Structures are given as C-alpha cells and as structure tokens.
Amino acid sequence: MSYFACEGLCKSYSGRQIIRDISLHVEKGKLVSLLGVSGIGKTTLFNLLSGLEAPDGGRVFYEGREVTGQKGMVGYMQQKDLLLPFKTVLDNICLPLVIRGERKADARRQAEQHLKFFGLEGMGGKYPSQLSGGQRQRAALLRTYLFSGQMLLLDEPFSALDAITKSAIHDWYLDMVRQMEASTLLITHDIDEAVQLSDRIYIMSGAPGQITHELALDFSGSRKMDFTLSEQFIHYKMEILSHIQGT
C-alpha cells in the first residue's frame, strides 16, 4: 500500500460538485505534483486530504490506515507563509507544536536543531519582517515539517517568489526531501516547477475537477544547473501541454 493515498474523493458546495472521484497516491520519500489551472478544485482537494473538511464520498489513507476527516495527521502549508509578525521566527516555527500540547522549551529545542539545515541559522530571534521571501518560506516549511512528521501537503508554496529565489529554493528543497526522506504532494499551476521537482505528476482538469492524466518522470541525471534547457525537460513539458490542451 502507498505511503499516502486517497480513493474516490468527491466534494460539493451548495449543490455544485467541485471535485469528483479523485484517486492518487504518494510513495515514501517521493515528490508528486498536482498540476492544473486556478479554480479547478486543487485547494478543495487539499482541505479534504488534510482533514480540514470531510468529503462527500471517498477515503484518505496514511501509512496503511484510514484517516479520512482527521486533522493533524499530515502537514499542510498554504500558499501564504502565515507567519505571525509579532512572534520571532523560532516561536512561529514552534507554534503548532505548542498548540498540540508540547512544552515550549521542548518545541524550541526541536526547531533549533533544524535551523541550520533549513538555511535559518542565526535567524531564530528575528521577526518575519526581517527575513527575505525565501527565508520566510523556509521557516514556514520547517514549521510544516516539524508538525507533520514526514508527509507534506504544499499549496503553491513558491509562487510568490521571484525567479532567482525560486530556482535556489527548488534546488534546496530537492536536497532536503532526499536527505530527510520526506514525502510531498505539491499543488502548482507552473509546468516548469512541476517537471523540475516531481517524481510523478497528476494533471487535474474539468468541471468538476478530476484527475485526467498521470505522468511518471524518469530522469537519468541531475535536475540542477541547466536541466531546464535539456531535451528531456522540454519533452516532458510538451507532453504535459498536449494533455492540458487536449482536455
């Protein structure tokens, strides 16, 4: 059985069906992207996967057991970093652990152990306004990682970053998930980002939103440096575009 999965998820609001019969899976240590245009129902799907909302039908599984509608089982990072401006970076990172009932001192120790690896060494005592955009995203990612264990749901986490910062954080995130064996399901509408980061890509389209294609990416070399100019990258991008334009 897959590390994280859902089967047949459906959701309607006020009689309008938003998503229908969504099934997908994420293997341990892999990064899977969910690619689709805005308004297709990707965030609705994440609300169901994270337990924030209950589906009208279907089930969610994590580590072999059903967790449908259960909050706090996986980490969910939304598009905005949601860092509280009046708390230090360290206290922002620790906040979900404290809310969960851990002692503040213990939560701080856990966070401090990861600051260097997340590129935040020496930043714990600063406030969010004193960080760059990339640093804020790293802080939000660390907060999500500490809370979730090993399964991360990321809703367009890099969309607000400039191109240079985004490229650097992509490289860092690939290294991070590889070393920590974290599993990721990533929402994006950026085809380049999906190909750059993913082991597999689901394409979502239609009304109601459905999974219309699944693409496994097989890379023979590194996805760093000039990868986005390679024939392999362009091949995958054109294949995705053909699926999107054909739906």
PDB file of C-alpha atoms in Angstrom, residues 27-215:
ATOM      1  CA  GLU A  27       5.222   6.823  -2.234  1.00  0.00           C
ATOM      2  CA  LYS A  28       7.510   7.321   0.767  1.00  0.00           C
ATOM      3  CA  GLY A  29      10.296   9.781   0.035  1.00  0.00           C
ATOM      4  CA  LYS A  30       8.797  10.900  -3.289  1.00  0.00           C
ATOM      5  CA  LEU A  31       7.536  14.244  -4.550  1.00  0.00           C
ATOM      6  CA  VAL A  32       4.289  14.220  -6.510  1.00  0.00           C
ATOM      7  CA  SER A  33       2.769  17.313  -8.130  1.00  0.00           C
ATOM      8  CA  LEU A  34      -0.863  18.128  -8.782  1.00  0.00           C
ATOM      9  CA  LEU A  35      -0.971  20.373 -11.835  1.00  0.00           C
ATOM     10  CA  GLY A  36      -3.993  22.329 -13.037  1.00  0.00           C
ATOM     11  CA  VAL A  37      -5.406  25.759 -13.762  1.00  0.00           C
ATOM     12  CA  SER A  38      -6.688  28.023 -10.991  1.00  0.00           C
ATOM     13  CA  GLY A  39     -10.204  27.224  -9.774  1.00  0.00           C
ATOM     14  CA  ILE A  40     -10.104  23.556 -10.732  1.00  0.00           C
ATOM     15  CA  GLY A  41     -10.517  22.330  -7.131  1.00  0.00           C
ATOM     16  CA  LYS A  42      -6.928  21.649  -6.059  1.00  0.00           C
ATOM     17  CA  THR A  43      -7.220  23.525  -2.759  1.00  0.00           C
ATOM     18  CA  THR A  44     -10.564  21.878  -2.028  1.00  0.00           C
ATOM     19  CA  LEU A  45      -8.828  18.527  -2.504  1.00  0.00           C
ATOM     20  CA  PHE A  46      -6.071  19.516  -0.069  1.00  0.00           C
ATOM     21  CA  ASN A  47      -8.645  20.556   2.519  1.00  0.00           C
ATOM     22  CA  LEU A  48     -10.038  17.017   2.307  1.00  0.00           C
ATOM     23  CA  LEU A  49      -6.629  15.338   2.375  1.00  0.00           C
ATOM     24  CA  SER A  50      -5.571  17.334   5.455  1.00  0.00           C
ATOM     25  CA  GLY A  51      -8.802  16.613   7.326  1.00  0.00           C
ATOM     26  CA  LEU A  52      -9.887  20.261   7.443  1.00  0.00           C
ATOM     27  CA  GLU A  53     -13.081  19.216   5.672  1.00  0.00           C
ATOM     28  CA  ALA A  54     -14.897  15.913   5.287  1.00  0.00           C
ATOM     29  CA  PRO A  55     -15.519  14.552   1.779  1.00  0.00           C
ATOM     30  CA  ASP A  56     -18.983  13.724   0.472  1.00  0.00           C
ATOM     31  CA  GLY A  57     -17.534  10.407  -0.614  1.00  0.00           C
ATOM     32  CA  GLY A  58     -14.204   8.613  -0.753  1.00  0.00           C
ATOM     33  CA  ARG A  59     -11.426   7.839   1.726  1.00  0.00           C
ATOM     34  CA  VAL A  60      -7.934   9.017   2.716  1.00  0.00           C
ATOM     35  CA  PHE A  61      -5.143   6.683   3.869  1.00  0.00           C
ATOM     36  CA  TYR A  62      -1.844   7.406   5.620  1.00  0.00           C
ATOM     37  CA  GLU A  63       0.729   4.741   6.476  1.00  0.00           C
ATOM     38  CA  GLY A  64      -1.757   1.977   5.789  1.00  0.00           C
ATOM     39  CA  ARG A  65      -4.692   3.200   7.872  1.00  0.00           C
ATOM     40  CA  GLU A  66      -7.721   5.299   7.074  1.00  0.00           C
ATOM     41  CA  VAL A  67      -7.534   8.921   8.279  1.00  0.00           C
ATOM     42  CA  THR A  68     -10.491  10.444   6.432  1.00  0.00           C
ATOM     43  CA  GLY A  69     -11.563  13.674   8.135  1.00  0.00           C
ATOM     44  CA  GLN A  70      -8.829  13.500  10.794  1.00  0.00           C
ATOM     45  CA  LYS A  71      -6.898  16.731  11.375  1.00  0.00           C
ATOM     46  CA  GLY A  72      -3.228  16.907  12.280  1.00  0.00           C
ATOM     47  CA  MET A  73      -2.182  13.698  10.541  1.00  0.00           C
ATOM     48  CA  VAL A  74      -0.161  15.414   7.802  1.00  0.00           C
ATOM     49  CA  GLY A  75       1.428  18.839   7.423  1.00  0.00           C
ATOM     50  CA  TYR A  76      -0.393  21.386   5.268  1.00  0.00           C
ATOM     51  CA  MET A  77       1.351  24.554   4.106  1.00  0.00           C
ATOM     52  CA  GLN A  78      -0.834  27.037   2.268  1.00  0.00           C
ATOM     53  CA  GLN A  79       0.272  29.500  -0.387  1.00  0.00           C
ATOM     54  CA  LYS A  80       0.948  32.301   2.117  1.00  0.00           C
ATOM     55  CA  ASP A  81       3.532  31.600   4.819  1.00  0.00           C
ATOM     56  CA  LEU A  82       1.114  32.800   7.577  1.00  0.00           C
ATOM     57  CA  LEU A  83       3.974  33.768   9.903  1.00  0.00           C
ATOM     58  CA  LEU A  84       2.752  35.888  12.814  1.00  0.00           C
ATOM     59  CA  PRO A  85       4.514  39.286  12.667  1.00  0.00           C
ATOM     60  CA  PHE A  86       4.635  39.737  16.461  1.00  0.00           C
ATOM     61  CA  LYS A  87       6.390  36.420  17.134  1.00  0.00           C
ATOM     62  CA  THR A  88      10.031  35.581  16.477  1.00  0.00           C
ATOM     63  CA  VAL A  89      10.942  33.149  13.714  1.00  0.00           C
ATOM     64  CA  LEU A  90      11.659  30.445  16.287  1.00  0.00           C
ATOM     65  CA  ASP A  91       8.334  30.923  18.062  1.00  0.00           C
ATOM     66  CA  ASN A  92       6.492  30.910  14.724  1.00  0.00           C
ATOM     67  CA  ILE A  93       8.090  27.602  13.841  1.00  0.00           C
ATOM     68  CA  CYS A  94       7.255  26.146  17.251  1.00  0.00           C
ATOM     69  CA  LEU A  95       3.661  27.351  17.379  1.00  0.00           C
ATOM     70  CA  PRO A  96       1.929  24.201  16.018  1.00  0.00           C
ATOM     71  CA  LEU A  97       3.897  22.017  18.419  1.00  0.00           C
ATOM     72  CA  VAL A  98       2.902  24.199  21.374  1.00  0.00           C
ATOM     73  CA  ILE A  99      -0.745  24.170  20.285  1.00  0.00           C
ATOM     74  CA  ARG A 100      -0.524  20.382  20.095  1.00  0.00           C
ATOM     75  CA  GLY A 101       0.468  20.356  23.765  1.00  0.00           C
ATOM     76  CA  GLU A 102       4.264  20.175  23.778  1.00  0.00           C
ATOM     77  CA  ARG A 103       6.217  22.262  26.276  1.00  0.00           C
ATOM     78  CA  LYS A 104       7.524  25.466  24.738  1.00  0.00           C
ATOM     79  CA  ALA A 105      11.117  24.707  25.733  1.00  0.00           C
ATOM     80  CA  ASP A 106      10.949  21.246  24.129  1.00  0.00           C
ATOM     81  CA  ALA A 107       9.388  22.658  20.969  1.00  0.00           C
ATOM     82  CA  ARG A 108      12.121  25.275  20.717  1.00  0.00           C
ATOM     83  CA  ARG A 109      14.827  22.641  21.075  1.00  0.00           C
ATOM     84  CA  GLN A 110      13.321  20.624  18.233  1.00  0.00           C
ATOM     85  CA  ALA A 111      13.194  23.674  15.981  1.00  0.00           C
ATOM     86  CA  GLU A 112      16.696  24.870  16.837  1.00  0.00           C
ATOM     87  CA  GLN A 113      18.154  21.527  15.763  1.00  0.00           C
ATOM     88  CA  HIS A 114      16.879  22.132  12.214  1.00  0.00           C
ATOM     89  CA  LEU A 115      17.567  25.849  11.713  1.00  0.00           C
ATOM     90  CA  LYS A 116      20.946  25.360  10.030  1.00  0.00           C
ATOM     91  CA  PHE A 117      19.734  22.679   7.655  1.00  0.00           C
ATOM     92  CA  PHE A 118      16.795  24.881   6.625  1.00  0.00           C
ATOM     93  CA  GLY A 119      19.093  27.844   5.952  1.00  0.00           C
ATOM     94  CA  LEU A 120      17.909  29.757   9.019  1.00  0.00           C
ATOM     95  CA  GLU A 121      20.963  29.617  11.272  1.00  0.00           C
ATOM     96  CA  GLY A 122      21.097  32.780  13.389  1.00  0.00           C
ATOM     97  CA  MET A 123      17.561  33.773  12.332  1.00  0.00           C
ATOM     98  CA  GLY A 124      15.596  32.311  15.252  1.00  0.00           C
ATOM     99  CA  GLY A 125      15.478  35.554  17.212  1.00  0.00           C
ATOM    100  CA  LYS A 126      14.481  37.732  14.254  1.00  0.00           C
ATOM    101  CA  TYR A 127      10.935  38.664  13.242  1.00  0.00           C
ATOM    102  CA  PRO A 128       9.292  37.756   9.914  1.00  0.00           C
ATOM    103  CA  SER A 129       9.622  41.329   8.603  1.00  0.00           C
ATOM    104  CA  GLN A 130      13.406  40.969   8.877  1.00  0.00           C
ATOM    105  CA  LEU A 131      13.541  37.919   6.581  1.00  0.00           C
ATOM    106  CA  SER A 132      13.728  37.658   2.813  1.00  0.00           C
ATOM    107  CA  GLY A 133      10.933  35.955   0.906  1.00  0.00           C
ATOM    108  CA  GLY A 134      12.958  32.760   0.565  1.00  0.00           C
ATOM    109  CA  GLN A 135      13.799  32.723   4.273  1.00  0.00           C
ATOM    110  CA  ARG A 136      10.133  33.157   5.192  1.00  0.00           C
ATOM    111  CA  GLN A 137       9.213  30.178   3.020  1.00  0.00           C
ATOM    112  CA  ARG A 138      11.945  28.064   4.624  1.00  0.00           C
ATOM    113  CA  ALA A 139      10.615  28.973   8.069  1.00  0.00           C
ATOM    114  CA  ALA A 140       7.094  28.006   7.021  1.00  0.00           C
ATOM    115  CA  LEU A 141       8.377  24.744   5.539  1.00  0.00           C
ATOM    116  CA  LEU A 142      10.261  23.903   8.743  1.00  0.00           C
ATOM    117  CA  ARG A 143       7.121  24.581  10.775  1.00  0.00           C
ATOM    118  CA  THR A 144       5.142  22.249   8.484  1.00  0.00           C
ATOM    119  CA  TYR A 145       7.833  19.570   8.601  1.00  0.00           C
ATOM    120  CA  LEU A 146       8.063  19.566  12.409  1.00  0.00           C
ATOM    121  CA  PHE A 147       4.311  19.340  12.783  1.00  0.00           C
ATOM    122  CA  SER A 148       3.678  16.711  10.125  1.00  0.00           C
ATOM    123  CA  GLY A 149       6.259  14.052  10.601  1.00  0.00           C
ATOM    124  CA  GLN A 150       7.148  13.058   7.068  1.00  0.00           C
ATOM    125  CA  MET A 151       4.139  13.846   4.855  1.00  0.00           C
ATOM    126  CA  LEU A 152       3.826  17.401   3.499  1.00  0.00           C
ATOM    127  CA  LEU A 153       0.946  18.943   1.550  1.00  0.00           C
ATOM    128  CA  LEU A 154       2.201  22.143  -0.093  1.00  0.00           C
ATOM    129  CA  ASP A 155      -0.253  24.500  -1.822  1.00  0.00           C
ATOM    130  CA  GLU A 156       1.747  26.632  -4.307  1.00  0.00           C
ATOM    131  CA  PRO A 157       4.410  27.398  -1.678  1.00  0.00           C
ATOM    132  CA  PHE A 158       6.865  29.031  -4.094  1.00  0.00           C
ATOM    133  CA  SER A 159       4.502  31.042  -6.304  1.00  0.00           C
ATOM    134  CA  ALA A 160       5.212  34.417  -4.651  1.00  0.00           C
ATOM    135  CA  LEU A 161       8.998  34.146  -5.028  1.00  0.00           C
ATOM    136  CA  ASP A 162      10.993  35.837  -7.788  1.00  0.00           C
ATOM    137  CA  ALA A 163      12.539  33.572 -10.433  1.00  0.00           C
ATOM    138  CA  ILE A 164      16.072  33.577  -8.998  1.00  0.00           C
ATOM    139  CA  THR A 165      14.926  32.876  -5.435  1.00  0.00           C
ATOM    140  CA  LYS A 166      12.519  30.214  -6.663  1.00  0.00           C
ATOM    141  CA  SER A 167      15.270  28.396  -8.577  1.00  0.00           C
ATOM    142  CA  ALA A 168      17.528  28.360  -5.497  1.00  0.00           C
ATOM    143  CA  ILE A 169      14.794  27.128  -3.163  1.00  0.00           C
ATOM    144  CA  HIS A 170      13.829  24.403  -5.663  1.00  0.00           C
ATOM    145  CA  ASP A 171      17.374  23.039  -5.533  1.00  0.00           C
ATOM    146  CA  TRP A 172      17.402  23.264  -1.740  1.00  0.00           C
ATOM    147  CA  TYR A 173      14.013  21.572  -1.377  1.00  0.00           C
ATOM    148  CA  LEU A 174      15.068  18.630  -3.573  1.00  0.00           C
ATOM    149  CA  ASP A 175      18.138  18.154  -1.371  1.00  0.00           C
ATOM    150  CA  MET A 176      16.066  18.475   1.799  1.00  0.00           C
ATOM    151  CA  VAL A 177      13.428  15.894   0.892  1.00  0.00           C
ATOM    152  CA  ARG A 178      16.118  13.486  -0.288  1.00  0.00           C
ATOM    153  CA  GLN A 179      18.120  13.721   2.938  1.00  0.00           C
ATOM    154  CA  MET A 180      15.119  13.681   5.277  1.00  0.00           C
ATOM    155  CA  GLU A 181      13.115  11.170   3.230  1.00  0.00           C
ATOM    156  CA  ALA A 182      10.122  13.485   3.400  1.00  0.00           C
ATOM    157  CA  SER A 183       7.165  12.794   1.121  1.00  0.00           C
ATOM    158  CA  THR A 184       5.453  15.675  -0.663  1.00  0.00           C
ATOM    159  CA  LEU A 185       2.235  16.341  -2.542  1.00  0.00           C
ATOM    160  CA  LEU A 186       2.625  19.731  -4.221  1.00  0.00           C
ATOM    161  CA  ILE A 187      -0.057  21.905  -5.828  1.00  0.00           C
ATOM    162  CA  THR A 188       1.193  24.046  -8.691  1.00  0.00           C
ATOM    163  CA  HIS A 189      -0.030  25.624 -11.916  1.00  0.00           C
ATOM    164  CA  ASP A 190       3.584  26.087 -13.088  1.00  0.00           C
ATOM    165  CA  ILE A 191       4.561  23.349 -15.555  1.00  0.00           C
ATOM    166  CA  ASP A 192       8.285  24.133 -15.285  1.00  0.00           C
ATOM    167  CA  GLU A 193       8.115  23.819 -11.496  1.00  0.00           C
ATOM    168  CA  ALA A 194       6.249  20.520 -11.701  1.00  0.00           C
ATOM    169  CA  VAL A 195       8.807  18.983 -14.067  1.00  0.00           C
ATOM    170  CA  GLN A 196      11.736  20.427 -12.113  1.00  0.00           C
ATOM    171  CA  LEU A 197      10.637  18.912  -8.808  1.00  0.00           C
ATOM    172  CA  SER A 198       8.464  15.857  -9.366  1.00  0.00           C
ATOM    173  CA  ASP A 199       8.795  12.117  -9.496  1.00  0.00           C
ATOM    174  CA  ARG A 200       5.227  11.929 -10.802  1.00  0.00           C
ATOM    175  CA  ILE A 201       2.668  14.487 -11.960  1.00  0.00           C
ATOM    176  CA  TYR A 202      -1.121  14.318 -11.834  1.00  0.00           C
ATOM    177  CA  ILE A 203      -2.967  16.611 -14.243  1.00  0.00           C
ATOM    178  CA  MET A 204      -6.314  17.850 -12.987  1.00  0.00           C
ATOM    179  CA  SER A 205      -8.936  19.363 -15.277  1.00  0.00           C
ATOM    180  CA  GLY A 206     -12.656  19.577 -15.977  1.00  0.00           C
ATOM    181  CA  ALA A 207     -15.687  20.795 -14.091  1.00  0.00           C
ATOM    182  CA  PRO A 208     -15.996  19.186 -11.621  1.00  0.00           C
ATOM    183  CA  GLY A 209     -12.238  18.723 -11.266  1.00  0.00           C
ATOM    184  CA  GLN A 210     -10.930  15.241 -11.995  1.00  0.00           C
ATOM    185  CA  ILE A 211      -7.562  13.545 -12.479  1.00  0.00           C
ATOM    186  CA  THR A 212      -7.283  13.213 -16.251  1.00  0.00           C
ATOM    187  CA  HIS A 213      -3.648  12.141 -16.678  1.00  0.00           C
ATOM    188  CA  GLU A 214      -0.778  10.737 -14.645  1.00  0.00           C
ATOM    189  CA  LEU A 215       2.814  11.128 -15.800  1.00  0.00           C
TER     190      LEU A 215
END
